[in-house]
mmCIF file of C-alpha atoms in Angstrom:
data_model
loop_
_atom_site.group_PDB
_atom_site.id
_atom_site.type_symbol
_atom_site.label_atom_id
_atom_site.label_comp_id
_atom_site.label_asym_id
_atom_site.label_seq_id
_atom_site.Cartn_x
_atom_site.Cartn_y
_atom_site.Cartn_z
ATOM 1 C CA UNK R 1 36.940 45.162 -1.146
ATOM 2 C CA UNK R 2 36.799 48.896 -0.964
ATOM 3 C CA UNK R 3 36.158 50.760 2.061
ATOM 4 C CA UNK R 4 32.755 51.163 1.090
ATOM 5 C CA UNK R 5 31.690 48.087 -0.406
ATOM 6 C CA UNK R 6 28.556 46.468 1.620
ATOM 7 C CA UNK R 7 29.502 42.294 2.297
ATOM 8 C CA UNK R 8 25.917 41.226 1.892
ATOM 9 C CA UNK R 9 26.060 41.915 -2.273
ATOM 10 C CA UNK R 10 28.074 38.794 -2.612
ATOM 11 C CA UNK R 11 24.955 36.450 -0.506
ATOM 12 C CA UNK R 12 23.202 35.940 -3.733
ATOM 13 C CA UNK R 13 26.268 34.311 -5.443
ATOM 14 C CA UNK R 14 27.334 32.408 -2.604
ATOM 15 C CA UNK R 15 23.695 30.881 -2.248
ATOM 16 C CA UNK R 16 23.581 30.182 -6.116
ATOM 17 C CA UNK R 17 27.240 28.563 -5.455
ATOM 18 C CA UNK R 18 26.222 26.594 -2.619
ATOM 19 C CA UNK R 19 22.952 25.713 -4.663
ATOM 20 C CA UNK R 20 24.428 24.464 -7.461
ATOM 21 C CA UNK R 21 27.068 22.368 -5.675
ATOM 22 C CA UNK R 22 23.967 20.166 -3.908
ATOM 23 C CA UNK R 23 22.189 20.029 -6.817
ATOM 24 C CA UNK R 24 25.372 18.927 -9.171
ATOM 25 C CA UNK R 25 25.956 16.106 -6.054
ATOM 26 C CA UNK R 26 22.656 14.418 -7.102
ATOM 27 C CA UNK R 27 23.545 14.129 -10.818
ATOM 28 C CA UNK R 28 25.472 10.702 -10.382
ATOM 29 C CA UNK R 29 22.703 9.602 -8.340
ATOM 30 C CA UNK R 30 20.074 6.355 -9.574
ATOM 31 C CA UNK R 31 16.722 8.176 -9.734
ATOM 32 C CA UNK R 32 14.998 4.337 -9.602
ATOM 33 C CA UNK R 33 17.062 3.271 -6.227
ATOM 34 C CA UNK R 34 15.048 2.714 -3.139
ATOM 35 C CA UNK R 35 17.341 2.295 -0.221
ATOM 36 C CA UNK R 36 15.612 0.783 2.411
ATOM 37 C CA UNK R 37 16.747 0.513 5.894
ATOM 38 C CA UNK R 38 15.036 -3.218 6.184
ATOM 39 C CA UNK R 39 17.382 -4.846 3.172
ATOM 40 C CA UNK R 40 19.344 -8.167 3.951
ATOM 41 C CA UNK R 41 16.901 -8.471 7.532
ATOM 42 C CA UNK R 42 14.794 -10.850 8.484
ATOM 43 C CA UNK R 43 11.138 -10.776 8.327
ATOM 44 C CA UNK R 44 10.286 -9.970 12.144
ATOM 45 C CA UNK R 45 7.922 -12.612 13.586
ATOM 46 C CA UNK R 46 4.262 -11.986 13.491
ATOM 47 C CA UNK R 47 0.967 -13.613 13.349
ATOM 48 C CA UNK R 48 -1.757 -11.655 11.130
ATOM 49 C CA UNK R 49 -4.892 -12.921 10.014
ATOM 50 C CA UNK R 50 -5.369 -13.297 6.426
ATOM 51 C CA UNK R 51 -7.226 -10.775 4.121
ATOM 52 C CA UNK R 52 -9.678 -13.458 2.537
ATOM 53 C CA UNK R 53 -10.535 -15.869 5.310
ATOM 54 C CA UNK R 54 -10.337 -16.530 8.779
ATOM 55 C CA UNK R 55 -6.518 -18.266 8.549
ATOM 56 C CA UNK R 56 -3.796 -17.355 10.696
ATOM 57 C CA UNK R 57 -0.533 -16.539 8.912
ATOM 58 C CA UNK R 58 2.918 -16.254 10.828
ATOM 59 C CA UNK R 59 6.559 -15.226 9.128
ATOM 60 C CA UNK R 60 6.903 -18.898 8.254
ATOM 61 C CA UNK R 61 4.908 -17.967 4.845
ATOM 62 C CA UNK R 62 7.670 -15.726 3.930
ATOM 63 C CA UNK R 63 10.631 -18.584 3.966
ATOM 64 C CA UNK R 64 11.421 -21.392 2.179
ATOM 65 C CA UNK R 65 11.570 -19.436 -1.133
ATOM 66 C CA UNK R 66 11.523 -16.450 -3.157
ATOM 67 C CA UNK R 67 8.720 -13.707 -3.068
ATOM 68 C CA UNK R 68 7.471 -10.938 -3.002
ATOM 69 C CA UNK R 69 6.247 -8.785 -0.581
ATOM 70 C CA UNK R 70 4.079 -6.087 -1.665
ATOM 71 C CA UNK R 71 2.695 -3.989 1.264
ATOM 72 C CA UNK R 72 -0.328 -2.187 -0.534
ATOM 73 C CA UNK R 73 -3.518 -0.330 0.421
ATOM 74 C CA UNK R 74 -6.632 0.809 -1.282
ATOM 75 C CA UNK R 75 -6.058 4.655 -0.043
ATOM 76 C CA UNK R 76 -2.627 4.483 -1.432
ATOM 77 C CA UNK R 77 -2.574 6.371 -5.627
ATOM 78 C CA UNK R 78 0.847 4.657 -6.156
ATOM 79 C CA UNK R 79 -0.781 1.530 -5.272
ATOM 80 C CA UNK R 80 -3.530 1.139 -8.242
ATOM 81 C CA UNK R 81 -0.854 2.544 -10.624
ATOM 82 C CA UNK R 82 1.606 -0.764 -9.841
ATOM 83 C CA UNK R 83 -1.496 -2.907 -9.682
ATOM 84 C CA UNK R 84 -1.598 -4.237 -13.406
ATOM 85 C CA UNK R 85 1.950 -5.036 -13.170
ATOM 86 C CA UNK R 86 1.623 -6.660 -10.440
ATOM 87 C CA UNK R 87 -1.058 -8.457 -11.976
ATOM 88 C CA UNK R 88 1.667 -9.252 -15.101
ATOM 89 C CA UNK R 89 4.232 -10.446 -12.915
ATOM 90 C CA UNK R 90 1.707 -13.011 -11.326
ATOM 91 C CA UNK R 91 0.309 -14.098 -14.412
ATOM 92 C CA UNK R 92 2.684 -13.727 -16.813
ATOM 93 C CA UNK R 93 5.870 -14.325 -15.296
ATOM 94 C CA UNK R 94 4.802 -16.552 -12.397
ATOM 95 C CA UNK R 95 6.138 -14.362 -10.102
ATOM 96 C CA UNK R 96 4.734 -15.660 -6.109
ATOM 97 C CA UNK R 97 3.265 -12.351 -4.672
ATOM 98 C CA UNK R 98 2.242 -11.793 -0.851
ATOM 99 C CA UNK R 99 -0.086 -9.129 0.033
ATOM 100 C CA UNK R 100 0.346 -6.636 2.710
ATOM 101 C CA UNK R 101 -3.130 -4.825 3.150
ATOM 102 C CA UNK R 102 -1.540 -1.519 5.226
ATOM 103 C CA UNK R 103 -3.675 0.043 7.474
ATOM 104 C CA UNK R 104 -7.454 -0.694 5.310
ATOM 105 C CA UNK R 105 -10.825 -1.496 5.097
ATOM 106 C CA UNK R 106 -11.034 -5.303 4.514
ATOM 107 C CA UNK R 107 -14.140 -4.801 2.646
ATOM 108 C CA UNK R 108 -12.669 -1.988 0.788
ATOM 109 C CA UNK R 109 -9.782 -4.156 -0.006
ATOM 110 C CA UNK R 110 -11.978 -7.108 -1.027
ATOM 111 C CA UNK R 111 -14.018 -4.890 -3.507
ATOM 112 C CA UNK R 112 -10.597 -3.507 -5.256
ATOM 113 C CA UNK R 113 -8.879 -7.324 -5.276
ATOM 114 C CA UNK R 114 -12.181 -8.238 -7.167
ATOM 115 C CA UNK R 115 -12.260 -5.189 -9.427
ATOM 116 C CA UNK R 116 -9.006 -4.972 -10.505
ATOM 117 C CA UNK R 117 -8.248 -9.004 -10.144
ATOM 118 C CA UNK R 118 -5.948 -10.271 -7.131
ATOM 119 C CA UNK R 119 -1.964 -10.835 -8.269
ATOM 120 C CA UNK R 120 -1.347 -12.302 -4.697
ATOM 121 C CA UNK R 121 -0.965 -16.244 -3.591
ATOM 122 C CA UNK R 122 -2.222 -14.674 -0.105
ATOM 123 C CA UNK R 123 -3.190 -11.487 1.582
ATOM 124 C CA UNK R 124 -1.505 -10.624 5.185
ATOM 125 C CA UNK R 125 -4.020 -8.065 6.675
ATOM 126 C CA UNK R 126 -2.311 -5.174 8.876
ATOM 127 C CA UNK R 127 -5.610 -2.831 9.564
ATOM 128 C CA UNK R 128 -3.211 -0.871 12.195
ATOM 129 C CA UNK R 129 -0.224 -1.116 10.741
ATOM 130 C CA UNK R 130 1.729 -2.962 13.102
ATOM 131 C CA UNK R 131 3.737 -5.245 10.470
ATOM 132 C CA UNK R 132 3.849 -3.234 7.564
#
């Protein structure tokens, strides 16, 4: 650098350098992966009532066998779009499916299970949020 030479006129290049470097980390990346911080734990205990009826239901519906557990709410936009294959995985594929209404309306989500058909064996119902 010369005697005259101002620093700061290389602060663009070293922010596209920098830039580029995070952004080329991320290439190798799977865009579909989900990590989730609750993978290979056990369901916590709880007892919930159930979305349709007046039934109790405790963790002990979640053993035993494979399922699962969609946590889903009639607020939520990602929510209707997975709906119909949810509904294909029930029907079609036989797939057992357990609700998790998140922090809803039951009569809201009673209206949208009979609209857009229910893919669920049962519905846990979690109007605060305290399970999901």
């Amino acid at each position: 650098m010369s005697k005259g030479t101002n620093p700061w006129v290389f602060l663009p290049l070293v922010a596209f350098v920098a830039l580029a470097v995070l952004l080329a980390s991320g290439l190798g990346r799977n865009p579909e992966g989900l990590p989730s911080a609750l993978a290979g734990k056990p369901v916590p205990e709880f007892s919930r009532p159930s979305l349709l009826n007046d039934r109790t239901l405790t963790e002990e519906l979640l053993t035993g066998r494979w399922q699962l557990l969609n946590v889903w709410g009639t607020w939520c936009p990602a929510c209707r779009d997975e709906h119909d294959d949810l509904m294909w995985l029930a029907q079609d594929k036989g797939v057992s499916i357990i609700g998790l209404n998140y922090k809803d309306n039951r009569e809201d989500a009673l209206v949208w299970l009979e609209r857009l058909g229910d893919p669920y064996s049962t519905s846990i119902y979690d109007p605060r949020g305290t399970l999901g």
